[in-house]
Amino acid sequence: MSDKHLGKGSKNPPLSKGKLRLYSMRFDPYSQRVHLVLDAKKIPYDVVNVNLTEKPEWLYEKSPLGKVPTLELESGDCIYESMIIADYLDEKYPQRQLYPKDPLKKAKDKLLIDQFNKVISNLYRLYQNMDREFLDAVMKALDVFEREIVSRSKPFFGGDKPGMLDYMIWPWCERSEMLKIMGGDQFVLPRERFLRLMEWRNAMKEEESVKVSYLEPEIHAKYINSHRAGYADYDLLLKIN
Amino acid sequence: MNEKHLGKGSTNPPLSKGKLRLYSMRFCPYAQRAHLVLDAKKIPHDVVNIKLSDKPDWYFERNPLGKVPAIEMESGDCIYESLIIADYLDEKYPQRLLHPKDPIQKAKDRILVEHFSKIPTNVYKLFHGSDIDPLDDILTDLDLFEKELTLRATRFFGGDVPGMLDYVIWPWFERIDAFKIVAPEKFVIPSERYKKLNGKKQ
């Protein structure tokens, strides 16, 4: 999954028999959502990483706007949008159902996933501008999640194991520790305010399904800084190993 | 459903036994999505209209965002966001399933709904004026739907009867004729370009 990101003029590797094909970018949190679902459900797939600054021409045949993540089936059908892919996988592959069985619980989890968009948009503002004001906005949006995990009294939002809600918000939570690297000690989330969420974060890091795609905060910070400097270093992992 | 819209200082009518409560606004296209699904599946429900320019305080206990539509169940649980409500109803009430049975077809229909989501914003701009003329964007987006309906070669996107995709996009098509009355010079949709979609409207 850390292979070279293919760009303009490249060839799309042929599909592998018996496997789904995921078009991805190693540091993209939306693509990571799909990795997490595939890994949690142990669905066989291969990965083609895509250079998002110099998109290969063939990508537009898979996804009209050339977006990642995009999932290609052996039939040649392609679907995109991380939530649509995640929902499709949970419906098509019944092993380890990630959404709650109860339609009402599922609807409430979807509402929370929707609400997490407030955390995401404020995080992006924060990355652009390491300002206390934006950190406050992130924390305000995160408060509802601390309240929710406290009220559920289980290690994960999904119960004893992570469920769809856990996985859909994880990519940004994985990246939260890089804020300290980027902006200094004042950009650490206060323990007292997010006690249970921090326990949840540690529990998620122990999960096999999360370990597959997990990257350390230093790596995330390195990537984000390259992006901010104007040259997104997609293949930085290849240089380290 | 044509009842007075309740505003500040009003009281929320008590829930009716055996019925879902839909909080709505008579002219809101997003709320209409919920009405369409409830009516298609013949789910018993009553309606309380909300005055969106002067929202009653009790409404924020149902939807903290204060938006319509919202559904309240006899248990007191509330859900909101038109697409989340639509999905919930289709899962909870299996009579006349609106989403396609096949997961890939369902995913493809949802992608079309994503594409459609630009149209309401652009139609709003058309109505209320904006710096950039959105008509071309609207027509390009509609092209995709005309192409898709032609490909499916059925009366509705859902087949012989309307399905979820039909209902989710319908509220804006219903309003197209209204736009012709309000702003005829701005809104001329070439009907030859949209033969299939026009047939569907009939």
Coordinates of C-alpha atoms in Angstrom, one line a residue:
Chain A
M1 CA 0.0 0.0 0.0
S2 CA 3.0 2.3 0.1
D3 CA 3.9 1.8 -3.6
K4 CA 4.9 4.7 -5.8
H5 CA 2.1 7.1 -6.7
L6 CA 1.3 6.8 -10.4
G7 CA 1.0 10.0 -12.4
K8 CA 0.6 11.3 -16.0
G9 CA 1.8 9.0 -18.7
S10 CA 1.7 6.0 -16.3
K11 CA -0.1 2.7 -17.0
N12 CA -2.8 1.4 -14.8
P13 CA -1.7 -2.1 -13.5
P14 CA -4.1 -4.8 -14.6
L15 CA -6.7 -5.9 -12.0
S16 CA -5.9 -8.9 -9.8
K17 CA -8.2 -11.8 -10.0
G18 CA -10.4 -12.2 -6.9
K19 CA -9.6 -8.8 -5.6
L20 CA -11.2 -5.4 -5.5
R21 CA -9.0 -2.5 -6.7
L22 CA -8.7 0.6 -4.5
Y23 CA -7.3 3.8 -6.0
S24 CA -5.9 5.7 -3.1
M25 CA -3.3 8.2 -1.9
R26 CA -1.2 7.1 1.1
F27 CA -1.8 10.2 3.2
D28 CA -5.4 10.9 2.2
P29 CA -7.8 10.6 5.2
Y30 CA -10.8 9.9 3.0
S31 CA -9.0 7.0 1.3
Q32 CA -7.9 5.7 4.7
R33 CA -11.6 5.4 5.6
V34 CA -12.0 2.8 2.8
H35 CA -8.7 1.0 3.8
L36 CA -10.1 0.7 7.3
V37 CA -13.4 -0.9 6.2
L38 CA -11.6 -3.3 3.8
D39 CA -9.1 -4.3 6.5
A40 CA -11.8 -4.6 9.2
K41 CA -13.9 -6.9 7.0
K42 CA -10.8 -8.7 5.6
I43 CA -11.9 -8.2 2.0
P44 CA -9.2 -9.1 -0.5
Y45 CA -8.1 -6.0 -2.4
D46 CA -5.0 -4.4 -4.0
V47 CA -4.0 -0.8 -4.0
V48 CA -2.9 1.6 -6.7
N49 CA -1.7 4.9 -5.4
V50 CA -2.4 8.0 -7.5
N51 CA -0.4 11.2 -7.8
L52 CA -3.1 13.8 -7.1
T53 CA -1.1 16.8 -8.6
E54 CA -0.4 15.0 -11.9
K55 CA -3.3 12.7 -12.2
P56 CA -2.9 9.8 -14.6
E57 CA -5.3 10.1 -17.6
W58 CA -6.8 6.6 -17.0
L59 CA -8.1 7.7 -13.6
Y60 CA -10.8 9.8 -15.2
E61 CA -12.3 6.6 -16.7
K62 CA -12.7 5.3 -13.2
S63 CA -13.9 8.4 -11.5
P64 CA -15.1 11.4 -13.7
L65 CA -13.5 14.0 -11.4
G66 CA -10.4 11.9 -10.9
K67 CA -11.0 11.5 -7.1
V68 CA -9.7 9.2 -4.6
P69 CA -10.8 7.0 -3.0
T70 CA -12.3 5.1 -5.9
L71 CA -13.2 1.4 -5.8
E72 CA -13.1 -0.8 -9.0
L73 CA -14.8 -4.1 -9.0
E74 CA -13.8 -7.1 -11.2
S75 CA -16.8 -6.3 -13.4
G76 CA -15.3 -2.9 -14.2
D77 CA -17.9 -1.0 -12.2
C78 CA -16.4 1.9 -10.3
I79 CA -17.8 3.7 -7.3
Y80 CA -16.4 6.8 -5.5
E81 CA -17.1 9.0 -2.4
S82 CA -15.7 7.5 0.8
M83 CA -19.1 7.1 2.5
I84 CA -20.8 5.6 -0.5
I85 CA -17.9 3.0 -0.8
A86 CA -18.0 2.3 2.9
D87 CA -21.8 1.7 2.9
Y88 CA -21.5 -0.4 -0.2
L89 CA -18.9 -2.7 1.4
D90 CA -20.9 -3.1 4.5
E91 CA -23.9 -4.2 2.5
K92 CA -22.1 -6.4 0.0
Y93 CA -19.9 -8.2 2.5
P94 CA -21.9 -9.3 5.5
Q95 CA -18.9 -10.6 7.5
R96 CA -18.3 -8.3 10.6
Q97 CA -21.2 -5.8 10.0
L98 CA -19.9 -2.4 10.9
Y99 CA -23.2 -0.4 11.1
P100 CA -25.5 -1.2 14.0
K101 CA -28.3 -3.7 13.1
D102 CA -31.0 -1.4 14.6
P103 CA -32.0 1.2 11.9
L104 CA -32.4 3.9 14.5
K105 CA -29.0 3.4 16.0
K106 CA -27.6 3.3 12.5
A107 CA -29.3 6.6 11.6
K108 CA -27.9 8.2 14.8
D109 CA -24.4 7.0 14.0
K110 CA -24.8 8.5 10.5
L111 CA -25.8 11.8 12.0
L112 CA -22.7 11.8 14.2
I113 CA -20.5 11.0 11.1
D114 CA -22.2 14.0 9.4
Q115 CA -21.5 16.1 12.5
F116 CA -17.8 15.1 12.4
N117 CA -17.5 17.2 9.2
K118 CA -17.4 20.2 11.5
V119 CA -14.3 18.8 13.2
I120 CA -12.7 18.1 9.7
S121 CA -13.4 21.6 8.3
N122 CA -12.0 23.3 11.4
L123 CA -8.9 21.1 11.3
Y124 CA -8.2 22.2 7.7
R125 CA -8.5 25.8 8.8
L126 CA -6.1 25.0 11.6
Y127 CA -3.6 23.3 9.3
Q128 CA -3.6 26.5 7.1
N129 CA -3.2 28.7 10.1
M130 CA -1.9 27.4 13.4
D131 CA -4.0 29.7 15.4
R132 CA -5.5 29.2 18.9
E133 CA -8.9 30.3 17.5
F134 CA -9.1 27.4 15.1
L135 CA -8.0 24.9 17.8
D136 CA -10.9 26.2 20.0
A137 CA -13.3 25.5 17.1
V138 CA -12.0 22.0 16.6
M139 CA -12.4 21.3 20.3
K140 CA -15.9 22.7 20.4
A141 CA -16.9 20.4 17.6
L142 CA -15.2 17.4 19.3
D143 CA -17.0 17.9 22.6
V144 CA -20.1 16.0 21.4
F145 CA -18.0 13.0 20.6
E146 CA -16.5 12.9 24.1
R147 CA -20.0 13.1 25.5
E148 CA -21.2 10.3 23.2
I149 CA -18.4 7.9 24.0
V150 CA -18.9 8.5 27.8
S151 CA -22.6 7.8 27.4
R152 CA -22.0 4.5 25.5
S153 CA -19.8 3.1 28.3
K154 CA -17.9 0.8 25.9
P155 CA -14.3 1.0 24.6
F156 CA -15.5 1.9 21.1
F157 CA -18.5 3.8 19.6
G158 CA -19.4 0.5 18.0
G159 CA -19.3 -1.4 21.3
D160 CA -16.6 -4.0 22.1
K161 CA -15.1 -3.6 18.7
P162 CA -14.9 -0.6 16.4
G163 CA -17.8 0.0 14.1
M164 CA -18.5 2.3 11.2
L165 CA -18.6 5.5 13.2
D166 CA -15.2 4.6 14.8
Y167 CA -13.6 4.0 11.4
M168 CA -15.1 7.0 9.6
I169 CA -13.8 9.5 12.2
W170 CA -10.5 7.7 12.9
P171 CA -8.3 9.1 10.1
W172 CA -8.5 12.7 11.5
C173 CA -8.0 11.4 15.1
E174 CA -4.9 9.5 14.0
R175 CA -3.5 12.8 12.6
S176 CA -4.4 14.9 15.8
E177 CA -1.0 14.3 17.4
M178 CA 0.8 16.0 14.6
L179 CA -0.7 19.3 15.7
K180 CA 1.9 19.5 18.5
I181 CA 4.7 18.8 16.0
M182 CA 3.4 21.5 13.7
G183 CA 2.5 24.2 16.2
G184 CA 4.1 23.4 19.6
D185 CA 2.8 22.3 23.0
Q186 CA -0.1 24.7 23.0
F187 CA -1.7 22.6 20.3
V188 CA -2.2 19.5 22.5
L189 CA -5.8 18.5 23.2
P190 CA -6.4 18.9 27.0
R191 CA -6.6 15.5 28.7
E192 CA -9.3 16.5 31.2
R193 CA -11.6 17.7 28.4
F194 CA -11.2 14.6 26.2
L195 CA -10.3 11.8 28.7
R196 CA -12.4 9.0 27.2
L197 CA -11.6 10.0 23.6
M198 CA -7.9 9.7 24.4
E199 CA -8.5 6.2 25.8
W200 CA -10.5 5.4 22.7
R201 CA -7.6 6.7 20.6
N202 CA -5.2 4.3 22.4
A203 CA -7.6 1.4 22.0
M204 CA -8.0 2.1 18.2
K205 CA -4.2 2.1 17.8
E206 CA -4.1 -1.4 19.3
E207 CA -6.6 -2.7 16.7
E208 CA -5.2 -4.9 13.9
S209 CA -7.5 -3.3 11.4
V210 CA -6.1 0.1 12.2
K211 CA -2.4 -0.9 12.3
V212 CA -2.5 -1.8 8.6
S213 CA -2.9 1.8 7.5
Y214 CA -1.5 3.6 10.6
L215 CA 1.2 6.2 10.2
E216 CA 3.1 8.0 13.0
P217 CA 2.4 11.6 13.7
E218 CA 5.9 12.6 12.5
I219 CA 5.2 11.1 9.1
H220 CA 1.8 12.8 8.9
A221 CA 3.5 16.2 9.8
K222 CA 6.2 15.6 7.2
Y223 CA 3.6 15.0 4.5
I224 CA 1.4 18.0 5.5
N225 CA 4.4 20.3 5.6
S226 CA 5.5 19.2 2.1
H227 CA 1.9 19.9 0.9
R228 CA 1.9 23.4 2.5
A229 CA 5.3 24.1 1.0
G230 CA 3.7 23.6 -2.5
Y231 CA 5.1 20.2 -3.3
A232 CA 3.1 17.3 -2.0
D233 CA 5.7 14.5 -1.3
Y234 CA 3.4 11.5 -2.0
D235 CA 6.3 9.0 -2.1
L236 CA 8.1 10.1 1.0
L237 CA 7.7 6.6 2.6
L238 CA 9.7 5.1 -0.2
K239 CA 12.6 7.3 0.7
I240 CA 12.5 6.3 4.4
N241 CA 12.5 2.5 3.9
Chain B
M1 CA -50.0 18.9 5.9
N2 CA -51.3 22.4 4.9
E3 CA -51.6 23.5 8.5
K4 CA -50.4 26.8 10.0
H5 CA -46.6 27.0 10.5
L6 CA -45.8 27.2 14.2
G7 CA -43.4 29.8 15.4
K8 CA -42.0 31.3 18.7
G9 CA -44.4 31.0 21.7
S10 CA -46.3 28.1 20.2
T11 CA -46.9 24.8 21.8
N12 CA -45.8 21.5 20.1
P13 CA -49.0 19.5 19.6
P14 CA -48.8 16.1 21.4
L15 CA -47.7 13.1 19.4
S16 CA -50.4 10.9 17.9
K17 CA -50.5 7.3 18.9
G18 CA -49.2 4.9 16.3
K19 CA -47.8 7.7 14.1
L20 CA -44.5 9.2 13.3
R21 CA -44.3 12.9 13.6
L22 CA -42.8 14.8 10.7
Y23 CA -41.6 18.3 11.3
S24 CA -41.8 20.1 7.9
M25 CA -42.3 23.4 6.1
R26 CA -44.9 23.2 3.3
F27 CA -42.6 24.6 0.6
C28 CA -39.3 23.1 1.6
P29 CA -38.0 20.7 -1.1
Y30 CA -35.8 18.8 1.4
A31 CA -38.8 18.3 3.7
Q32 CA -40.8 17.1 0.7
R33 CA -38.3 14.3 0.3
A34 CA -39.5 12.9 3.6
H35 CA -43.1 13.3 2.7
L36 CA -42.6 11.4 -0.6
V37 CA -40.9 8.5 1.1
L38 CA -43.6 8.3 3.9
D39 CA -46.4 8.5 1.3
A40 CA -44.8 6.0 -1.0
K41 CA -44.4 3.5 1.8
K42 CA -47.8 4.4 3.3
I43 CA -46.3 4.9 6.7
P44 CA -48.7 6.5 9.2
H45 CA -47.5 9.9 10.2
D46 CA -48.7 13.4 11.2
V47 CA -47.2 16.7 10.2
V48 CA -46.3 19.8 12.2
N49 CA -45.2 22.7 10.1
I50 CA -42.4 24.9 11.4
K51 CA -42.1 28.7 10.8
L52 CA -38.5 28.8 9.8
S53 CA -38.1 32.5 10.1
D54 CA -39.3 32.4 13.7
K55 CA -38.5 29.0 15.1
P56 CA -40.2 27.8 18.3
D57 CA -37.8 27.1 21.1
W58 CA -39.1 23.5 21.6
Y59 CA -38.1 22.7 18.0
F60 CA -34.4 22.8 18.9
E61 CA -34.9 19.9 21.3
R62 CA -36.0 17.9 18.2
N63 CA -33.3 19.1 15.9
P64 CA -30.4 21.1 17.5
L65 CA -29.7 22.6 14.1
G66 CA -33.3 23.8 13.9
K67 CA -33.7 22.6 10.3
V68 CA -36.5 20.7 8.7
P69 CA -37.2 17.9 8.0
A70 CA -37.0 16.0 11.3
I71 CA -38.8 12.8 12.4
E72 CA -39.9 12.2 15.9
M73 CA -40.8 8.7 17.0
E74 CA -43.2 7.6 19.7
S75 CA -40.1 6.8 21.8
G76 CA -39.1 10.4 21.7
D77 CA -36.1 9.7 19.5
C78 CA -35.5 12.2 16.7
I79 CA -33.5 12.1 13.5
Y80 CA -32.9 14.7 10.9
E81 CA -31.1 15.3 7.5
S82 CA -33.4 14.4 4.6
L83 CA -31.2 11.6 3.2
I84 CA -30.6 10.0 6.6
I85 CA -34.4 10.1 7.3
A86 CA -35.0 8.5 3.9
D87 CA -32.5 5.7 4.4
Y88 CA -33.9 5.1 8.0
L89 CA -37.5 4.8 6.7
D90 CA -36.5 2.4 3.9
E91 CA -34.7 0.2 6.4
K92 CA -37.2 0.3 9.2
Y93 CA -40.3 -0.1 7.0
P94 CA -39.7 -2.9 4.4
Q95 CA -42.9 -2.5 2.5
R96 CA -42.2 -1.2 -1.0
L97 CA -38.4 -1.0 -0.8
L98 CA -37.2 2.2 -2.5
H99 CA -33.5 1.6 -2.7
P100 CA -32.4 -0.9 -5.3
K101 CA -31.8 -4.4 -3.9
D102 CA -28.4 -4.7 -5.6
P103 CA -25.7 -3.0 -3.5
I104 CA -23.8 -1.8 -6.6
Q105 CA -26.9 -0.3 -8.2
K106 CA -27.8 1.4 -4.8
A107 CA -24.2 2.8 -4.7
K108 CA -24.5 4.1 -8.3
D109 CA -27.9 5.8 -7.5
R110 CA -26.3 7.5 -4.4
I111 CA -23.5 8.8 -6.6
L112 CA -26.2 10.3 -8.9
V113 CA -27.8 11.9 -5.8
E114 CA -24.3 13.4 -5.0
H115 CA -24.1 14.8 -8.5
F116 CA -27.6 16.2 -8.2
S117 CA -26.7 18.1 -5.0
K118 CA -25.2 21.0 -7.0
I119 CA -28.5 21.7 -8.7
P120 CA -30.5 23.0 -5.7
T121 CA -27.7 25.5 -5.0
N122 CA -27.6 26.6 -8.6
V123 CA -31.4 26.9 -8.9
Y124 CA -31.4 29.0 -5.7
K125 CA -28.8 31.3 -7.3
L126 CA -30.9 31.5 -10.5
F127 CA -33.9 32.6 -8.4
H128 CA -32.1 35.0 -6.2
G129 CA -29.5 36.3 -8.6
S130 CA -25.8 35.9 -8.4
D131 CA -22.6 37.1 -10.2
I132 CA -22.2 34.0 -12.3
D133 CA -25.1 32.8 -14.4
P134 CA -25.7 29.3 -13.1
L135 CA -28.0 28.2 -16.0
D136 CA -25.3 26.5 -18.0
D137 CA -24.1 24.5 -14.9
I138 CA -27.7 23.4 -14.2
L139 CA -28.1 22.3 -17.8
T140 CA -24.9 20.3 -17.8
D141 CA -25.9 18.6 -14.6
L142 CA -29.3 17.8 -16.0
D143 CA -27.6 16.3 -19.1
L144 CA -26.2 13.6 -16.9
F145 CA -29.7 12.6 -15.7
E146 CA -31.2 12.7 -19.2
K147 CA -28.3 10.4 -20.3
E148 CA -28.9 8.0 -17.3
L149 CA -32.6 7.8 -17.8
T150 CA -32.1 7.1 -21.5
L151 CA -29.6 4.3 -20.7
R152 CA -32.0 2.7 -18.2
A153 CA -34.8 2.7 -20.8
T154 CA -37.5 2.7 -18.1
R155 CA -40.2 5.2 -17.2
F156 CA -38.5 6.0 -13.9
F157 CA -35.0 5.8 -12.6
G158 CA -36.4 3.1 -10.3
G159 CA -38.0 1.1 -13.1
D160 CA -41.7 0.9 -13.7
V161 CA -42.4 2.7 -10.4
P162 CA -40.4 5.5 -8.8
G163 CA -37.6 4.5 -6.5
M164 CA -35.5 6.4 -4.0
L165 CA -33.5 8.3 -6.6
D166 CA -36.7 9.5 -8.3
Y167 CA -38.2 10.8 -5.0
V168 CA -35.0 12.4 -3.8
I169 CA -34.6 14.6 -6.9
W170 CA -38.3 15.1 -7.6
P171 CA -38.9 18.3 -5.4
W172 CA -36.7 20.4 -7.7
F173 CA -38.3 19.2 -10.9
E174 CA -41.7 20.0 -9.4
R175 CA -40.6 23.5 -8.9
I176 CA -39.2 24.0 -12.4
D177 CA -42.5 25.1 -13.7
A178 CA -42.8 27.6 -10.9
F179 CA -39.5 29.2 -11.9
K180 CA -40.9 29.7 -15.4
I181 CA -43.6 31.9 -13.9
V182 CA -41.4 33.8 -11.5
A183 CA -38.4 34.4 -13.9
P184 CA -39.4 33.4 -17.4
E185 CA -36.5 35.2 -19.1
K186 CA -33.9 33.4 -16.9
F187 CA -35.2 29.9 -17.0
V188 CA -35.6 28.4 -20.4
I189 CA -34.8 24.7 -20.5
P190 CA -34.7 23.5 -24.0
S191 CA -37.2 20.7 -24.0
E192 CA -35.7 18.7 -26.9
R193 CA -32.5 18.3 -24.8
Y194 CA -34.5 16.7 -22.0
K195 CA -37.0 14.5 -23.8
K196 CA -36.8 11.6 -21.4
L197 CA -36.8 13.8 -18.2
N198 CA -39.9 15.7 -19.5
G199 CA -41.7 12.4 -20.2
K200 CA -40.9 11.4 -16.6
K201 CA -42.4 14.6 -15.3
Q202 CA -45.7 13.8 -17.0

